[in-house]
Short mmCIF file of C-alpha atoms in Angstrom, two decimals:
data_model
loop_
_atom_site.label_atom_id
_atom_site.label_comp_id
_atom_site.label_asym_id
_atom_site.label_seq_id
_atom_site.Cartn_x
_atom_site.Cartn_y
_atom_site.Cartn_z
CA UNK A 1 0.00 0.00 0.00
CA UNK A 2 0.47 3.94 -0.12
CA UNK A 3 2.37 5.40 2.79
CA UNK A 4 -0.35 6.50 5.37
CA UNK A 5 0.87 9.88 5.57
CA UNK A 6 -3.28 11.25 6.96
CA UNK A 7 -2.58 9.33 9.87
CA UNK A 8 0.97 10.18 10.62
CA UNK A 9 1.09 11.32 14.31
CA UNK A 10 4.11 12.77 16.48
CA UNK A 11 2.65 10.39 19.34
CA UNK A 12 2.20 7.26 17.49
CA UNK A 13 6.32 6.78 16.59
CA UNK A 14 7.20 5.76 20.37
CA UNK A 15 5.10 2.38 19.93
CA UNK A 16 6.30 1.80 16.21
CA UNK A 17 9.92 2.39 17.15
CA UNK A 18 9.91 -0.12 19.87
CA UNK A 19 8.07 -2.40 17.86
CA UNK A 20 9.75 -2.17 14.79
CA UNK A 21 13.33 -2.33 16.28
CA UNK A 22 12.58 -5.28 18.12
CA UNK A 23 11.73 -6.51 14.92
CA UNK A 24 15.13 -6.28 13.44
CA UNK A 25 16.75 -7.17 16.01
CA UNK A 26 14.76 -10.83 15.81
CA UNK A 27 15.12 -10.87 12.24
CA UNK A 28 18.84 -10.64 12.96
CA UNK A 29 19.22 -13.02 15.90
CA UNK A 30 17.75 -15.42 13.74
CA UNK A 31 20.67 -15.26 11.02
CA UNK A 32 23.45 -15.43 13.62
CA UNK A 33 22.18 -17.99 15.78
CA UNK A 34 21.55 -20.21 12.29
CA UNK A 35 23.11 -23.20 13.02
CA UNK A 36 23.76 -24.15 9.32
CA UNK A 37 27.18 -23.19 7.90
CA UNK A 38 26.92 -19.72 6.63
CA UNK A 39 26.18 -19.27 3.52
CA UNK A 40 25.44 -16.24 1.00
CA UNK A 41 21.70 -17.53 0.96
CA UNK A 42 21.31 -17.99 4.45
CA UNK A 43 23.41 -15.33 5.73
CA UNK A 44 23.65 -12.56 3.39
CA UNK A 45 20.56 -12.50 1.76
CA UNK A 46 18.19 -12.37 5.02
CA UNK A 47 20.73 -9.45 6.07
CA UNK A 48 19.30 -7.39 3.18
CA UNK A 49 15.67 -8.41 3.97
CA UNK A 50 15.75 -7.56 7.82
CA UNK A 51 14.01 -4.81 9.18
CA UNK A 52 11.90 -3.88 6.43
CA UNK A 53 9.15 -1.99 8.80
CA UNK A 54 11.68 -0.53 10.89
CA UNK A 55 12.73 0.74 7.58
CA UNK A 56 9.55 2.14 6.46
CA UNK A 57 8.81 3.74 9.43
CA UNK A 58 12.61 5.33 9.90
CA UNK A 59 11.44 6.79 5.88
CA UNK A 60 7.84 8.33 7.40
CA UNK A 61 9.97 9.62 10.46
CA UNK A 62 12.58 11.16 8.21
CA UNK A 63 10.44 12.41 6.25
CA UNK A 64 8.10 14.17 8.80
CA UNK A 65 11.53 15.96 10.46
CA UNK A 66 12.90 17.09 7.30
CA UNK A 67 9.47 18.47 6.30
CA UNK A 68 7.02 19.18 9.05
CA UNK A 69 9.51 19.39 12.13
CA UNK A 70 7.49 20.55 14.91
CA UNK A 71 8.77 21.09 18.18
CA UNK A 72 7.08 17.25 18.97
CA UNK A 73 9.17 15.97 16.19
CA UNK A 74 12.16 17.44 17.57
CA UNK A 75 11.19 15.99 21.20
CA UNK A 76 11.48 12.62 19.39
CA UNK A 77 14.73 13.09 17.31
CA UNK A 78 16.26 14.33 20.44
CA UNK A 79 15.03 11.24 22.63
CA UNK A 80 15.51 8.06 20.09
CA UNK A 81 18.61 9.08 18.04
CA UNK A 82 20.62 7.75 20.48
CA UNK A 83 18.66 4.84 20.49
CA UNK A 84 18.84 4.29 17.21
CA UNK A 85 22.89 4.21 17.46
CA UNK A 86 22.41 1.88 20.06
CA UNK A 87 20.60 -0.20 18.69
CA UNK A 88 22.38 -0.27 15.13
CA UNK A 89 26.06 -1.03 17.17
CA UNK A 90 24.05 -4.32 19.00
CA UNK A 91 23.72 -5.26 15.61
CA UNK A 92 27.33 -4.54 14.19
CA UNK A 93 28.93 -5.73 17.21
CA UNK A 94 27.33 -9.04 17.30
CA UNK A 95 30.25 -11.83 17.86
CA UNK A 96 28.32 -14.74 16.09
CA UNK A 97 26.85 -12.32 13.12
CA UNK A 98 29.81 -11.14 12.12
CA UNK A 99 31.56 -14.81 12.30
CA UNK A 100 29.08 -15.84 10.13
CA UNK A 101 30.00 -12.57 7.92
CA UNK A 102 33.73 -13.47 8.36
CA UNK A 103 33.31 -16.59 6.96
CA UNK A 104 31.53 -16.07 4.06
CA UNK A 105 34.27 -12.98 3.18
CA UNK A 106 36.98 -15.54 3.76
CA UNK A 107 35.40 -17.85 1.07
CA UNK A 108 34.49 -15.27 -1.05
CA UNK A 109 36.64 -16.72 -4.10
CA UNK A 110 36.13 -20.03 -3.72
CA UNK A 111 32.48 -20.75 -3.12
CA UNK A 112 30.90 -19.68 -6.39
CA UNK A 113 29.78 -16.47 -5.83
CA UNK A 114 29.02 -14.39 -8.74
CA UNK A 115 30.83 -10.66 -8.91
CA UNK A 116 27.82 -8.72 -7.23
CA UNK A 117 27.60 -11.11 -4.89
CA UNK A 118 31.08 -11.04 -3.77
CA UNK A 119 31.28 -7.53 -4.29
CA UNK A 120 28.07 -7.28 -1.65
CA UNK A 121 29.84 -9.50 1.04
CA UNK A 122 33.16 -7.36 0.68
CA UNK A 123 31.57 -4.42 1.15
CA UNK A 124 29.09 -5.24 3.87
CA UNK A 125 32.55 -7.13 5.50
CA UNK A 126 34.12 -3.82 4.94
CA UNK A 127 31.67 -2.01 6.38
CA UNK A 128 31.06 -4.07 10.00
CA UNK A 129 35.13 -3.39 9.85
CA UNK A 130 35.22 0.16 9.45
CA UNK A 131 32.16 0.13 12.20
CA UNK A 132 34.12 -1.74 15.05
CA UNK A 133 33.01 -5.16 14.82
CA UNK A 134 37.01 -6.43 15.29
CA UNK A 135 37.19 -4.25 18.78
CA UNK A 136 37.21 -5.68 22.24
CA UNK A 137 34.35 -5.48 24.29
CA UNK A 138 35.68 -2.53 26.20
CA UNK A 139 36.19 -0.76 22.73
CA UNK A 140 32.95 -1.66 21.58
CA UNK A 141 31.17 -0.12 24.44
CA UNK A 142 33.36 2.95 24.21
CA UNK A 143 33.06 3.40 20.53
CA UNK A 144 28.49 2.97 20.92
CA UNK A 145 28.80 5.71 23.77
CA UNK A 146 30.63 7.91 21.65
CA UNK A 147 28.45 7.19 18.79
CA UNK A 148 25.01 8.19 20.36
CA UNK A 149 26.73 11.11 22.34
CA UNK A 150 27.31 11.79 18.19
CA UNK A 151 23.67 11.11 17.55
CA UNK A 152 22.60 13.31 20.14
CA UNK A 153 24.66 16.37 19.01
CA UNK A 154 23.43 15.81 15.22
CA UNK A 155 20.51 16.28 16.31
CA UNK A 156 21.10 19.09 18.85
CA UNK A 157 22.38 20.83 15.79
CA UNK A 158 19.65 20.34 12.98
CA UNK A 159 17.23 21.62 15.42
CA UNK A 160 19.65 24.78 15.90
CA UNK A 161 20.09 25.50 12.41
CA UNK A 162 16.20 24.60 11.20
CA UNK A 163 15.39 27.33 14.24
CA UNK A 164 17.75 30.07 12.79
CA UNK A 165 16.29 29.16 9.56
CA UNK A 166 12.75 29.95 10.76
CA UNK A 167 13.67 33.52 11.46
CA UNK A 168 13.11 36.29 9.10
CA UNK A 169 14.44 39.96 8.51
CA UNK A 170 11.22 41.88 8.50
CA UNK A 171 10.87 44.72 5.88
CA UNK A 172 7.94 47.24 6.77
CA UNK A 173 8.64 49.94 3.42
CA UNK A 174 8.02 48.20 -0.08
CA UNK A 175 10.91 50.81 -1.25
CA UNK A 176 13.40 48.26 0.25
CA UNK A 177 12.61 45.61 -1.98
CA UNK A 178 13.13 48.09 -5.15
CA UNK A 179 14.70 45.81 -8.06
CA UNK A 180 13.06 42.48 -6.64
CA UNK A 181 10.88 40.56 -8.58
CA UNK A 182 6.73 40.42 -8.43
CA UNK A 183 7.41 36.46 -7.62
CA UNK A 184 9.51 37.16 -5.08
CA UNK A 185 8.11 40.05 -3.15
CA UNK A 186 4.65 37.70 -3.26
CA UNK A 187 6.67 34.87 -1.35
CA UNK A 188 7.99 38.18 1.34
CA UNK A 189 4.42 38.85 1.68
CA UNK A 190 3.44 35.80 2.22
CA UNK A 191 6.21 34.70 4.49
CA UNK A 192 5.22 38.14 6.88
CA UNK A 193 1.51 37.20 6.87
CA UNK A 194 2.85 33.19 7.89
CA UNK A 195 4.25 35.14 11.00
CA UNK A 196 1.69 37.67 11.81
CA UNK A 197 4.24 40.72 10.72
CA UNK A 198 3.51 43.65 9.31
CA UNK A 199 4.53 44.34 5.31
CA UNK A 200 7.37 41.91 4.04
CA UNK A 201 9.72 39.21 5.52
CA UNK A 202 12.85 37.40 4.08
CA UNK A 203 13.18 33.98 5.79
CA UNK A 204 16.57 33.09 6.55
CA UNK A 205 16.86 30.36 3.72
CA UNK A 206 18.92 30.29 0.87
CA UNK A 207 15.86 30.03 -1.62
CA UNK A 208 14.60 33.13 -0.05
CA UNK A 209 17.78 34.48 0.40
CA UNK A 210 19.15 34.26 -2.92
CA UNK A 211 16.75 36.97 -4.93
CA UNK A 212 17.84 39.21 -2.33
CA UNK A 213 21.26 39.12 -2.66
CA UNK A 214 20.61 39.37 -6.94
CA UNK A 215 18.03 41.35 -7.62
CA UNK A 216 17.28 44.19 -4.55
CA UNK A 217 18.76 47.52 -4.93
CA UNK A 218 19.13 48.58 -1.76
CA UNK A 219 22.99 47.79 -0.65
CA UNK A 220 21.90 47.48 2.87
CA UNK A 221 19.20 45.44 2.99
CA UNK A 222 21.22 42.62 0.99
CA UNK A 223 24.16 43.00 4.02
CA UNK A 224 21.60 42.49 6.39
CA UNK A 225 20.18 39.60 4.68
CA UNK A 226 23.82 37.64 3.94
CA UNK A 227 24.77 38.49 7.68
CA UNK A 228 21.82 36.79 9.10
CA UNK A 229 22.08 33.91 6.64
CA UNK A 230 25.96 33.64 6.81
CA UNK A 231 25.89 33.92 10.37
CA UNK A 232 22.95 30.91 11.25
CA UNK A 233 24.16 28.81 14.32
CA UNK A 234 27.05 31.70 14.95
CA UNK A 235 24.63 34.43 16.94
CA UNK A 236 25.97 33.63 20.77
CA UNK A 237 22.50 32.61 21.22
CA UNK A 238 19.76 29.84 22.46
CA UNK A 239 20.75 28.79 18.38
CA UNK A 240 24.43 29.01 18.42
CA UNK A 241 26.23 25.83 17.34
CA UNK A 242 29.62 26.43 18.43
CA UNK A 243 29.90 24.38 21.50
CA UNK A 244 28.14 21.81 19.57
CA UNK A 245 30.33 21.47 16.79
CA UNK A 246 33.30 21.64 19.05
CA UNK A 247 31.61 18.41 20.95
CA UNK A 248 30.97 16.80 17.14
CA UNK A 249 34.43 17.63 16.35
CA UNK A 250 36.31 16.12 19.44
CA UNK A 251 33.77 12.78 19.69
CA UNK A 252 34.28 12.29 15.59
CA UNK A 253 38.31 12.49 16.63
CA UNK A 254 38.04 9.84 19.63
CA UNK A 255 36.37 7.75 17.30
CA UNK A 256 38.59 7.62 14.51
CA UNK A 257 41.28 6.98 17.13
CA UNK A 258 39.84 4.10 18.68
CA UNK A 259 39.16 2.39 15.82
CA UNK A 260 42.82 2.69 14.67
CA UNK A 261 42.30 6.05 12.48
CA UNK A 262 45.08 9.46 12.41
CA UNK A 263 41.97 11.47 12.05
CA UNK A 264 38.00 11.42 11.38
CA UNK A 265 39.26 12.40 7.80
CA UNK A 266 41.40 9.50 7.36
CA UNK A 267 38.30 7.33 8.77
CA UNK A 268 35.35 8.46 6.57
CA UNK A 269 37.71 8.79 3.65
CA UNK A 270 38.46 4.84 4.01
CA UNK A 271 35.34 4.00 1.71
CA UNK A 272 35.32 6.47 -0.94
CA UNK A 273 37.34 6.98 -4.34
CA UNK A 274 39.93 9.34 -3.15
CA UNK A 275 40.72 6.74 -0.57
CA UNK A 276 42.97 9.08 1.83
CA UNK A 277 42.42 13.11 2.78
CA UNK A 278 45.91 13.89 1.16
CA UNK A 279 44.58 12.33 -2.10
CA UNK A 280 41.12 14.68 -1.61
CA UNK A 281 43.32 17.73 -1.18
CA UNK A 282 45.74 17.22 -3.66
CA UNK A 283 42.61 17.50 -6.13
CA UNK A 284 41.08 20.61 -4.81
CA UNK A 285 44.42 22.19 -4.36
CA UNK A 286 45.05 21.25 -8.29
CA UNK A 287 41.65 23.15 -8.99
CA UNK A 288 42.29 26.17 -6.69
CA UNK A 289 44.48 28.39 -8.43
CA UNK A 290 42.11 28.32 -11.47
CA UNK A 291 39.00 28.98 -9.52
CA UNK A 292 40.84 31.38 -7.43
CA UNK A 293 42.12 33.28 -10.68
CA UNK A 294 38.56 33.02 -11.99
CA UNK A 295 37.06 34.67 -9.23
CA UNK A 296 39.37 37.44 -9.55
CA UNK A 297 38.44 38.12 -12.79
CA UNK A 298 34.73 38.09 -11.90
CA UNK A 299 34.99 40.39 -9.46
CA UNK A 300 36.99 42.75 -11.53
CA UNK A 301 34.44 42.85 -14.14
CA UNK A 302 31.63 43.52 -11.36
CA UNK A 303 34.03 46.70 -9.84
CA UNK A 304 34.11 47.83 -13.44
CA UNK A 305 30.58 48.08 -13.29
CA UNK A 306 30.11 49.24 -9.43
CA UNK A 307 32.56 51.75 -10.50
CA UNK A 308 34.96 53.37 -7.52
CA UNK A 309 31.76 54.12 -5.01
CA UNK A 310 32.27 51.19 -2.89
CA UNK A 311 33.94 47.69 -3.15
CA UNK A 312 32.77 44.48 -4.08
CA UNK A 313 32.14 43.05 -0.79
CA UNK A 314 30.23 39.30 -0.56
CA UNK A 315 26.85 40.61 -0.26
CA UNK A 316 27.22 42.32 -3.88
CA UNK A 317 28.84 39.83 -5.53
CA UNK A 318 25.15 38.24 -6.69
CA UNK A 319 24.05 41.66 -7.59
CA UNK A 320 26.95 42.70 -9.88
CA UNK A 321 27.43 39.95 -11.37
CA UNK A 322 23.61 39.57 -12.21
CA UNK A 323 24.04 43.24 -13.79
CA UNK A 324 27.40 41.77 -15.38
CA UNK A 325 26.01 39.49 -17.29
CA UNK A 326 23.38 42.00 -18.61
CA UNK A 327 25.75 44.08 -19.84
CA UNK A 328 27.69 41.64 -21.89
CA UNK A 329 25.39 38.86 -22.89
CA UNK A 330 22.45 40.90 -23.10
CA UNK A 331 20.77 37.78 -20.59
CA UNK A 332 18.17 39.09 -17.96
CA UNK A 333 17.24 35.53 -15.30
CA UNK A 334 13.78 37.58 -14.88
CA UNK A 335 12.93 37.39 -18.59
CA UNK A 336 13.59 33.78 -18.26
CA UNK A 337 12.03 33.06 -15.14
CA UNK A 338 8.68 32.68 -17.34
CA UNK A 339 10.19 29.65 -19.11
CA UNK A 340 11.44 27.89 -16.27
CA UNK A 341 7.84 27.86 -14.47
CA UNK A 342 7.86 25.04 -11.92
CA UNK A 343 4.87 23.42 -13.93
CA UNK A 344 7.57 23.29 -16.94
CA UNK A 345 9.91 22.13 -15.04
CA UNK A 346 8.17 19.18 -13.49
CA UNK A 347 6.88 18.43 -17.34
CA UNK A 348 10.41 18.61 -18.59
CA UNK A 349 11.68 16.24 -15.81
CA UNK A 350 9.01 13.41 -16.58
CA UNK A 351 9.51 13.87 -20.36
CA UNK A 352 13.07 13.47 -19.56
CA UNK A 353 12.58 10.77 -17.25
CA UNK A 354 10.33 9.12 -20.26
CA UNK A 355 12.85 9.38 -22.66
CA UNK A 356 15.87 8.08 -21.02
CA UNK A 357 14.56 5.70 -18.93
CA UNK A 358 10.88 4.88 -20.62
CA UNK A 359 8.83 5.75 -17.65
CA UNK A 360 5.38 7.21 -17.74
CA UNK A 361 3.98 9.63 -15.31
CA UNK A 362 0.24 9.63 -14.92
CA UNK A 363 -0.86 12.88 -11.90
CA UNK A 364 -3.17 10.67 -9.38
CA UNK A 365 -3.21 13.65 -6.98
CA UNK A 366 -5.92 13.53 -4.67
CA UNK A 367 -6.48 10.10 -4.20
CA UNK A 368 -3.44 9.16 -2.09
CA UNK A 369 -2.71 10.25 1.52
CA UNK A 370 -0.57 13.47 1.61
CA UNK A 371 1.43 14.94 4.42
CA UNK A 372 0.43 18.92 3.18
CA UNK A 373 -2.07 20.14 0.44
CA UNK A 374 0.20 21.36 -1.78
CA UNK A 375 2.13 17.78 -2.54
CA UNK A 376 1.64 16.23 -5.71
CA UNK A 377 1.81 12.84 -6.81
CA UNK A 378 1.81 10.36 -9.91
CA UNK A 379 1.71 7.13 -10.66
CA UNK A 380 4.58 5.61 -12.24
CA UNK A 381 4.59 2.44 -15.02
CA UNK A 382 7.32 1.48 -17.17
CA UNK A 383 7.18 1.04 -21.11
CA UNK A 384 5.10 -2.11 -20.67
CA UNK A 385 2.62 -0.50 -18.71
CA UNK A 386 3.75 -2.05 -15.74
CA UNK A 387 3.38 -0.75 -12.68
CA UNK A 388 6.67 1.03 -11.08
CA UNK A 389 5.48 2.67 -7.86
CA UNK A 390 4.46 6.57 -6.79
CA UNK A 391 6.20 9.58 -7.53
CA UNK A 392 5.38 12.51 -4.68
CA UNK A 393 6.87 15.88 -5.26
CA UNK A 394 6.57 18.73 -2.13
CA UNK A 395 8.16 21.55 -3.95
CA UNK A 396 7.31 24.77 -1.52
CA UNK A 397 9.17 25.64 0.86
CA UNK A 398 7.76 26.74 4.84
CA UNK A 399 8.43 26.71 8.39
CA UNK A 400 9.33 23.31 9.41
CA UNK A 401 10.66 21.74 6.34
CA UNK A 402 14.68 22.47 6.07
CA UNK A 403 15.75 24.35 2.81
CA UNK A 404 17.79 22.52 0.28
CA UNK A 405 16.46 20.16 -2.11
CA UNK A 406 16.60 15.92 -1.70
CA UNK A 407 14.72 12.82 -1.54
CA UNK A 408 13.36 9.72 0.36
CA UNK A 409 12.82 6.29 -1.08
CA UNK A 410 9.78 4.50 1.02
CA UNK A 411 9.85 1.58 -1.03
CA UNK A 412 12.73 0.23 -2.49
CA UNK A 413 13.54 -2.68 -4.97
CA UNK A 414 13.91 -5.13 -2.24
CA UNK A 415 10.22 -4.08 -1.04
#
């Protein structure tokens, strides 16, 4: 079925947490306490298939705190991230699980496995590895206390940042916004009337933020606005993240050390192509002089046009170089704005999505469960006319949801 996002409910996670944990932790027990000789069927393959509710209802609880994060949903990140930790480490550091894992990595050449299968058990090897399931005992509690005291200050910090998000610079005289856009003076409007103020507000989100900082006239009105976004967790306030960070920083450090790391660099940068921090630098270090001579030349362009009245300082450099490119290529974003209408650009997405991939798109909204009015949703068959699954877009952004742009997958291919 349909996620059952009408009956999604801050108070009904506690009893779906417990339950559904307990449920993965059974599935689990199950494959390490299998008496048969491990196998990739009887080992592996149940490890991918574990948990599936806990799954699903981790995917409605992500998505409710990334897009309708009340101070109830907070309550509950704060309280069971930890948990979570916990319980993901009893899994990890289970002696007999990861014997059975060992085993199967061990053999990995020489039992017929097939190259996605033995590139599965080497990674999921890789991975219990790289999590601590080769400590001692006396590590392995260490390591989970320092990983939900990590939990804990994630969390700590989202809500800090999504609160100094929620703010807003509050702009009583439409002669501030001079230069700014119909479309974007509409969402100021609307964000003041959201909060009960008086004329216009700029939330403190980049998508609000942005049009500011390229299209308003008024010099100080943009520094106020890339201040207060610039400056989010860094106010010496209720909101500042400082301490926090310096907590994430020094637990992320113990970490890597106990598990045999130089730094938390040199930890996380185990599984990924650039294998080791100095190989990560040595690439952004062999772009930086080019980007750093590009910039220059941007800005020089943009003082041309500012002329000798002020200098180009960071809250201009969206503004000049918006009138920059008007000068020289004749290209206004406002004039295009009209072709890149949200409606157009969902339609150009699922044409896309139709041509490269030969899926079609057919809008059932209304007669699926929602999470807010505005969501949208289609149905989703491939060129046989077989069914593929739902397609949900929530494209507008309000207090609550966090800015950026990303997704959630509540069904997967494994179900």
């Amino acid at each position: 079925g349909v996620p059952p996002w009408d009956k999604v409910r801050p108070d009904l996670f506690p009893q779906a947490f417990e339950t559904t944990l307990a449920e993965r932790a059974a599935d689990y027990r199950k494959i390490a306490d299998n008496p048969a000789k491990p196998t990739f069927a009887n080992t592996i393959v149940p490890m991918q298939l574990a948990g599936k509710r806990y799954g699903q209802v981790m995917t409605l609880f992500g998505v409710m705190t990334g897009n309708m994060n009340t101070p109830a949903y907070q309550k509950l990140d704060r309280e069971w991230s930890p948990k979570f930790s916990a319980a993901s480490d009893a899994i990890t550091f289970d002696k007999p699980l990861f014997a059975r894992i060992q085993a199967i990595y061990a053999a990995r050449n020489s039992s017929g496995l097939n190259a996605q299968q033995v590139r599965l058990v080497t990674r999921i090897y890789d991975s219990y590895v790289r999590q601590g399931a080769k400590l001692t005992d006396a590590q392995k509690t260490q390591l989970s206390q320092y990983n939900q005291q990590l939990a804990t200050a994630f969390s700590t910090f989202g809500e800090k940042l999504l609160a100094d998000e929620s703010t807003a610079i509050a702009v009583g005289d439409e002669a501030q916004l001079a230069g700014l856009p119909d479309s974007v003076k509409a969402v100021a409007k609307a964000a003041a009337t959201e909060r009960k103020l008086p004329g216009f507000a700029i939330v403190n989100t980049r998508s609000a933020v942005d049009p500011v900082l390229t299209y308003a006239t008024d010099r100080a009105l943009r520094e106020k606005v890339w201040r207060a976004f610039v400056n989010r967790g860094d106010n010496g306030d209720a909101n500042d993240t400082n301490a926090t960070i310096a907590q994430i920083v020094k637990l992320r450090a113990d970490r890597a050390h106990l598990l045999g790391f130089k730094t938390h660099a040199d930890w996380r940068m185990q599984d990924t192509m650039a294998k080791t921090p100095a190989a990560a630098m040595d690439l952004m270090m062999r772009v930086w002089p080019a980007a750093k001579a590009r910039v220059a030349e941007e800005v020089a362009d943009m003082q041309k046009v500012a002329g000798t009245s002020l200098t180009i300082e960071p809250w201009d450099y969206r503004f000049y170089q918006e009138k920059v490119r008007k000068a020289r290529y004749d290209l206004d974003q406002a004039q295009l704005k009209p072709y890149f209408e949200l409606g157009n650009i969902i339609q150009g997405s699922l044409y896309a999505a139709n041509r490269l991939y030969g899926l079609n798109f057919k809008e059932i909204t209304g007669t699926v469960p929602v999470f807010e009015p505005n969501m949208r949703v289609w149905s989703v068959t491939d060129k046989t006319g077989k069914d593929v699954g739902l397609f949900y877009r929530d494209d507008f952004a309000r207090t609550g949801k966090r800015s950026g742009a990303w997704a959630n997958t509540y069904r997967g291919q494994r179900g």
